[in-house]
XYZ file of C-alpha atoms in Angstrom:
474
model
C -7.584 31.929 73.507
C -7.305 35.927 73.616
C -5.310 37.191 76.063
C -6.686 40.795 78.490
C -4.969 42.435 80.709
C -6.112 44.309 83.007
C -3.077 47.262 83.355
C -2.509 49.473 86.706
C -4.044 52.837 84.130
C -6.010 50.124 81.831
C -6.474 47.549 79.584
C -4.582 45.662 77.113
C -4.875 42.676 74.742
C -3.751 40.011 73.137
C -6.157 38.228 70.392
C -4.560 36.450 67.379
C -7.400 34.288 65.766
C -9.708 36.935 63.926
C -13.147 36.002 62.352
C -13.906 38.915 60.065
C -17.618 38.723 58.718
C -18.085 40.286 55.567
C -16.205 40.279 52.742
C -16.979 43.605 50.816
C -14.867 46.735 51.330
C -15.669 46.770 55.434
C -14.458 42.840 55.473
C -11.611 43.653 53.082
C -9.819 46.521 54.058
C -9.796 44.366 57.552
C -7.940 41.329 55.557
C -5.292 43.440 54.642
C -3.999 45.611 57.412
C -4.341 42.580 59.443
C -2.422 40.212 56.782
C 0.515 43.511 56.595
C 0.300 42.938 60.059
C 2.147 39.252 60.421
C 4.836 41.181 57.561
C 5.814 43.482 59.290
C 5.524 42.890 62.298
C 9.579 41.396 64.201
C 9.137 36.962 65.054
C 8.035 38.299 69.198
C 4.565 38.717 67.538
C 2.063 36.040 66.673
C 1.033 36.471 63.260
C -1.991 36.827 63.217
C -4.654 33.942 62.188
C -7.111 35.483 59.775
C -10.654 33.950 58.221
C -13.015 36.072 56.444
C -16.661 34.808 56.005
C -18.878 36.000 53.739
C -22.907 34.966 53.124
C -22.034 35.712 49.114
C -20.921 33.692 46.258
C -18.133 36.021 45.799
C -16.403 39.513 47.517
C -17.516 43.093 46.922
C -21.194 43.654 49.767
C -23.519 45.528 48.894
C -21.961 47.469 45.870
C -22.136 43.693 44.205
C -25.712 44.151 41.908
C -28.715 41.881 41.776
C -30.829 42.824 39.035
C -33.919 41.400 41.138
C -34.289 40.321 43.829
C -37.145 40.375 46.796
C -37.340 41.974 50.416
C -38.642 40.365 53.823
C -38.976 42.556 55.791
C -42.655 44.354 57.890
C -43.897 47.081 56.593
C -43.786 49.403 58.818
C -40.295 48.267 60.086
C -39.404 51.179 62.538
C -37.190 49.242 64.660
C -34.999 45.785 65.056
C -38.391 43.807 66.543
C -40.177 44.810 63.584
C -37.432 42.210 61.055
C -38.663 39.672 59.258
C -35.661 36.421 59.415
C -34.711 33.436 58.139
C -35.913 34.001 54.649
C -33.497 32.894 51.452
C -33.875 36.378 49.409
C -30.749 34.794 47.121
C -31.214 36.409 43.378
C -31.979 33.912 40.819
C -29.800 35.166 37.735
C -26.836 35.670 40.524
C -27.350 33.476 43.400
C -26.762 36.294 45.317
C -28.271 38.521 48.673
C -30.238 41.259 47.668
C -28.536 44.979 48.131
C -29.792 48.203 47.840
C -27.181 48.678 44.778
C -30.384 49.368 41.491
C -29.491 50.086 37.292
C -28.303 53.548 36.581
C -26.741 54.221 40.286
C -23.987 56.173 40.348
C -21.502 57.670 43.923
C -21.620 61.035 44.696
C -18.144 60.815 45.229
C -15.449 61.144 42.805
C -12.933 58.860 42.614
C -9.877 60.950 44.842
C -12.498 61.181 47.021
C -13.544 57.185 47.338
C -10.388 55.363 47.319
C -9.166 53.498 49.882
C -6.245 55.453 50.531
C -3.427 54.083 48.177
C -5.037 52.288 45.143
C -6.866 54.205 42.876
C -9.586 53.668 40.737
C -7.748 53.196 36.987
C -7.065 56.453 34.923
C -10.518 54.814 32.936
C -12.992 54.924 34.692
C -15.267 57.826 35.163
C -15.172 60.573 37.918
C -18.247 59.505 39.274
C -18.283 55.940 39.147
C -20.982 53.440 38.992
C -21.737 50.917 41.210
C -20.550 48.682 38.242
C -16.765 50.210 37.544
C -17.071 50.055 42.135
C -17.342 46.335 41.804
C -14.330 45.897 39.496
C -12.012 48.117 41.600
C -13.199 46.075 45.435
C -12.834 42.872 43.331
C -8.913 44.520 41.769
C -8.337 45.340 45.514
C -9.041 41.936 46.432
C -6.758 40.124 43.905
C -4.037 42.524 45.164
C -3.135 43.506 47.741
C -5.313 41.092 50.149
C -5.943 37.656 48.567
C -1.846 37.426 48.103
C -2.268 36.682 51.671
C -2.790 33.888 53.824
C -5.394 34.382 54.867
C -8.663 31.648 54.727
C -11.686 33.090 52.563
C -15.087 31.442 52.507
C -17.447 31.540 50.855
C -21.755 31.133 50.484
C -20.757 31.151 54.142
C -23.749 32.207 56.046
C -23.235 33.187 60.039
C -26.673 32.391 61.927
C -24.595 32.810 65.277
C -21.684 34.802 67.526
C -20.887 34.028 70.931
C -18.748 34.198 73.415
C -17.651 33.352 76.432
C -16.063 34.407 79.713
C -13.913 31.840 80.513
C -12.338 30.455 77.690
C -11.797 34.600 76.493
C -12.636 32.981 72.852
C -15.639 33.526 70.642
C -18.105 30.885 68.387
C -19.217 31.046 65.907
C -21.862 29.529 63.972
C -21.759 28.948 60.443
C -23.414 26.812 57.650
C -22.248 26.545 53.885
C -25.001 27.308 51.424
C -24.162 24.814 49.533
C -22.684 22.052 50.778
C -25.206 22.691 53.902
C -22.871 21.546 56.602
C -22.670 23.095 59.865
C -19.517 23.912 61.299
C -18.379 25.734 64.522
C -15.991 27.812 64.270
C -13.616 29.721 66.881
C -11.960 32.782 67.011
C -10.069 35.013 69.549
C -11.910 38.316 67.729
C -14.938 39.125 66.066
C -15.015 42.116 63.612
C -18.101 42.375 62.329
C -18.460 43.985 58.469
C -21.794 42.990 57.130
C -22.534 47.125 56.676
C -25.316 48.657 58.410
C -27.931 48.083 55.083
C -29.366 45.406 55.172
C -32.130 45.507 57.224
C -34.646 48.094 55.742
C -35.985 51.489 58.442
C -39.829 52.066 57.776
C -40.711 54.353 59.634
C -44.427 53.936 61.838
C -47.192 56.379 60.337
C -50.590 56.583 61.025
C -53.189 53.694 59.273
C -49.617 52.167 56.743
C -50.171 49.388 58.210
C -53.655 49.710 56.697
C -52.919 50.153 54.264
C -50.180 48.400 52.919
C -51.683 45.035 54.099
C -54.548 45.407 52.180
C -52.875 46.313 49.305
C -50.081 44.611 49.148
C -46.999 46.097 47.344
C -47.677 50.144 47.428
C -45.363 50.269 49.922
C -42.197 49.783 49.299
C -38.398 50.000 50.761
C -35.923 51.276 48.227
C -33.775 48.242 48.806
C -36.331 47.124 46.093
C -35.975 49.203 43.691
C -33.924 48.296 40.676
C -35.031 51.309 37.681
C -37.203 53.957 37.122
C -38.933 51.899 33.618
C -40.556 49.325 36.229
C -42.963 53.238 37.071
C -43.915 54.623 33.654
C -47.104 56.722 33.302
C -46.803 56.257 37.480
C -47.652 58.371 40.313
C -45.072 58.079 42.875
C -44.356 58.820 46.353
C -40.696 59.176 47.643
C -39.936 59.236 51.134
C -36.665 60.514 52.516
C -34.425 63.962 52.215
C -31.147 61.703 51.982
C -29.009 60.321 48.433
C -30.700 57.588 47.598
C -34.196 59.419 47.979
C -32.848 62.507 45.478
C -31.927 59.951 42.869
C -34.543 57.971 43.156
C -36.806 60.892 42.609
C -34.738 62.648 40.014
C -34.931 59.310 38.420
C -38.225 59.360 37.971
C -39.106 62.452 37.032
C -37.977 60.692 33.509
C -40.763 58.195 33.349
C -43.749 58.828 36.009
C -46.768 61.016 35.130
C -45.511 62.545 38.555
C -43.529 62.235 41.192
C -44.249 63.616 45.118
C -41.708 63.995 47.232
C -41.687 64.065 51.404
C -39.541 65.241 54.380
C -39.283 66.071 57.455
C -39.672 69.864 58.665
C -38.191 72.188 59.341
C -38.047 71.482 63.659
C -37.886 68.150 62.697
C -35.098 67.273 60.626
C -31.500 67.102 62.105
C -29.115 69.735 60.870
C -26.469 67.666 60.455
C -28.658 64.249 59.453
C -27.737 65.918 55.883
C -24.516 67.190 54.853
C -24.603 69.636 52.369
C -20.985 68.610 50.604
C -22.184 64.741 50.307
C -25.818 65.001 49.354
C -27.365 66.355 46.444
C -30.440 69.160 46.381
C -33.509 67.600 46.625
C -34.415 68.410 42.824
C -31.861 68.611 41.511
C -31.136 67.537 38.075
C -34.101 66.903 37.748
C -37.279 66.489 33.900
C -38.227 70.496 33.361
C -41.048 69.449 32.872
C -42.129 67.666 35.048
C -40.594 69.166 38.009
C -40.681 67.499 42.101
C -44.206 67.639 43.841
C -42.593 68.636 47.018
C -44.798 68.022 50.102
C -43.532 67.433 54.205
C -44.325 65.097 56.853
C -46.921 62.275 57.023
C -48.553 62.757 59.310
C -51.408 59.612 57.713
C -52.307 57.538 55.141
C -56.008 56.487 54.607
C -56.937 53.848 52.025
C -57.898 57.173 49.026
C -54.858 59.944 50.367
C -52.247 60.451 52.072
C -52.171 63.384 54.594
C -48.614 66.063 55.465
C -48.133 67.384 58.927
C -48.978 70.666 57.076
C -53.234 70.029 56.286
C -52.482 68.900 52.326
C -53.291 65.780 50.803
C -52.563 64.516 48.054
C -54.930 60.698 46.938
C -53.132 57.488 47.053
C -49.902 57.487 44.687
C -49.815 54.210 42.995
C -46.284 53.289 44.311
C -44.427 54.770 47.817
C -41.231 54.296 47.390
C -39.241 54.713 51.700
C -35.698 55.447 51.201
C -35.540 56.645 54.585
C -33.149 53.689 54.988
C -31.639 51.354 57.221
C -31.638 49.414 61.452
C -28.693 49.614 62.450
C -28.415 45.510 63.964
C -27.447 42.421 63.884
C -29.751 39.559 64.547
C -26.392 36.621 64.014
C -25.314 38.987 67.399
C -27.803 38.633 70.431
C -26.518 39.450 73.519
C -22.881 39.799 74.922
C -21.020 38.915 77.575
C -19.201 40.738 79.417
C -15.269 40.297 79.701
C -13.130 38.653 82.952
C -13.206 42.383 85.035
C -15.777 44.574 82.633
C -18.768 45.669 84.223
C -21.791 44.153 82.418
C -24.006 47.141 81.236
C -27.651 48.060 81.205
C -27.716 46.824 76.967
C -25.882 44.216 76.306
C -28.423 43.266 72.967
C -26.685 43.809 69.197
C -29.758 42.022 67.856
C -31.951 45.298 69.730
C -30.589 48.082 66.634
C -32.417 50.974 66.204
C -32.144 53.136 62.666
C -28.985 55.466 64.185
C -26.868 52.428 65.497
C -25.385 50.913 68.532
C -24.550 51.511 72.650
C -21.296 51.019 74.712
C -19.284 51.843 71.299
C -15.748 52.659 72.553
C -14.561 54.846 69.257
C -17.599 54.088 67.498
C -15.732 51.013 66.599
C -15.024 48.263 70.029
C -17.184 47.038 72.312
C -16.552 49.015 75.906
C -17.240 45.913 78.177
C -16.182 43.365 75.463
C -13.794 45.052 73.428
C -12.506 41.720 71.655
C -15.340 43.186 69.029
C -14.829 45.978 66.459
C -18.482 46.759 64.622
C -16.608 48.251 61.824
C -18.605 51.030 59.512
C -21.316 52.042 62.420
C -21.143 56.987 61.418
C -23.024 57.457 59.504
C -22.765 60.010 56.526
C -18.642 59.494 56.046
C -16.325 58.076 52.648
C -16.477 54.491 54.181
C -13.313 52.907 51.906
C -10.496 54.985 54.379
C -12.246 54.387 57.033
C -12.666 50.835 57.092
C -8.615 50.775 56.964
C -8.254 53.059 59.309
C -10.253 51.681 61.559
C -8.777 48.370 60.926
C -5.436 49.789 60.875
C -6.428 50.628 65.264
C -8.013 46.379 65.350
C -4.844 44.983 64.411
C -2.233 47.196 67.264
C -4.855 47.288 69.621
C -5.105 43.241 69.094
C -1.550 43.052 68.509
C -1.104 44.778 72.566
C 0.678 47.446 71.843
C -3.011 49.972 72.185
C -3.313 50.516 75.857
C -7.200 51.145 76.624
C -8.381 52.843 79.419
C -9.896 51.210 81.838
C -14.076 49.992 81.607
C -15.439 52.259 83.235
C -14.087 54.826 81.183
C -14.825 53.208 78.293
C -18.094 53.013 78.443
C -18.630 56.524 79.883
C -16.557 58.010 76.943
C -19.032 55.823 74.279
C -22.393 57.203 75.753
C -20.999 60.945 75.923
C -20.707 59.870 72.128
C -24.482 59.381 72.267
C -25.447 62.836 73.991
C -27.418 65.238 71.060
C -29.515 63.885 68.373
C -28.434 61.216 65.767
C -25.137 60.186 67.284
C -24.038 57.948 64.910
C -23.610 60.430 61.971
C -20.860 61.644 61.011
C -19.893 63.652 58.854
C -17.210 65.978 58.235
C -16.284 64.555 61.880
C -15.272 62.087 59.540
C -11.119 63.940 59.475
C -10.424 64.059 63.022
C -11.774 60.474 64.344
C -9.551 58.959 61.494
C -6.775 61.680 62.927
C -7.543 60.013 66.216
C -6.962 56.859 65.252
C -3.898 57.439 63.607
C -2.134 58.784 66.942
C -3.782 56.166 68.983
C -0.782 53.795 67.089
C 1.866 55.397 67.916
C 5.230 55.084 66.945
C 4.274 51.295 65.814
C 4.537 51.063 61.932
C 1.722 51.505 59.932
C 1.644 52.802 56.397
C -0.754 55.883 56.499
C -0.816 58.608 58.103
C -2.843 62.182 58.713
C -5.901 62.635 56.030
C -3.939 64.386 53.297
C -4.744 67.791 52.926
C -6.115 67.232 49.366
C -7.444 64.203 50.378
C -9.951 66.818 53.136
C -9.833 70.005 50.157
C -11.686 67.311 47.230
C -13.993 66.122 50.060
C -15.631 69.614 50.946
C -16.619 69.934 47.312
C -18.167 66.867 46.639
C -20.892 68.191 45.595
C -19.736 71.333 43.214
C -17.117 68.861 41.667
C -20.684 66.081 40.934
C -22.849 69.845 40.130
C -20.016 70.518 37.192
C -19.714 67.483 35.747
C -23.683 65.479 36.336
C -25.285 68.470 36.125
C -26.929 66.950 39.495
């Protein structure tokens, strides 16, 4: 069981059995950091016992490509209350669960920015690597930095329920082996959720969209199902959204479709921080010069024959509407989380009740303020994820060794609430640098291979889009 010590000036934790859900980049980074802390800590500190649970048949997470996949979601699907669950979505060709990776996806980050802090991409890798190169990089990272340690990695293992028991100060985790179909309940002192935030499509509720989807199945899809532009040859396509996936999909379609329309939020609705110009290419960049995009504002309503926009314009109903509008940040395998002993019970305890933004009550966008024995990695959006995962994991490893004293519970909750002030609070953007530096400052003088974010990384991060345009033309 975990120890939660309430001290005069705050809270100190001691957790030994660590359950990590997900073996993508976040889960592997966490496993590595915790295992390395075992190797470097003194004999007075009990070692971590690390278990990694992954429902896929291999590591890689979101970067494990599924060539053909069927996703189950509702149209519209504006929040977690609309989610369709308990479908077997595994790809027949690979046995993997569907991810948003499409055929011609390459990163919008150069390798020197994207990489884990001390693990460069191979020299032969393209500056803006394809998804295949990124997956190989993650697999090599797992082999060289993670699986060399005594870690219990369980593939083909699906987590169905995670529950905290305050009286015993531990978590139970119900899992199912997808090969043997054997069910088991595991116990952990702390749980790290590393499943990412791109599992459950977000499709906003627009007047007429439900009736349209019911009357014409397959007309409205989410970008998670998009795989290749050739499937839309000679079609008229409307791409909804204005961030990285929308701009890339619209660019690809401009070379195969007979006409590509786009719809993005109007200026009064768009959050200035929602698109960091240092990461997201401009809509229309790199498109077919003989087939320019037809750009529109936000959709007002659908009829059976037309799409109407907020400025009063309309277009005839296209052959396909692709919503590249992001994902709902929710974790259906965790419902209500009880506080640890001594912590207040907040108004909102449902982690399964998420929306497009994030999860409330997270201290430092990472640990649950009223139960810091639960951490969720990767919640901040518009960030460079790989290095952030290692900084978050380093903070957690020292937190669960008792090296870091947390503030009192009420102060953590206040801090978490203040982080939610303003529109789209989980969009971090370039504030990621200060965030990672803050995490490492909390570790203090305790041993860590990470330091403050180096200046050369900051400079490269500032010029990602310019580098990509010079290299790829868009």
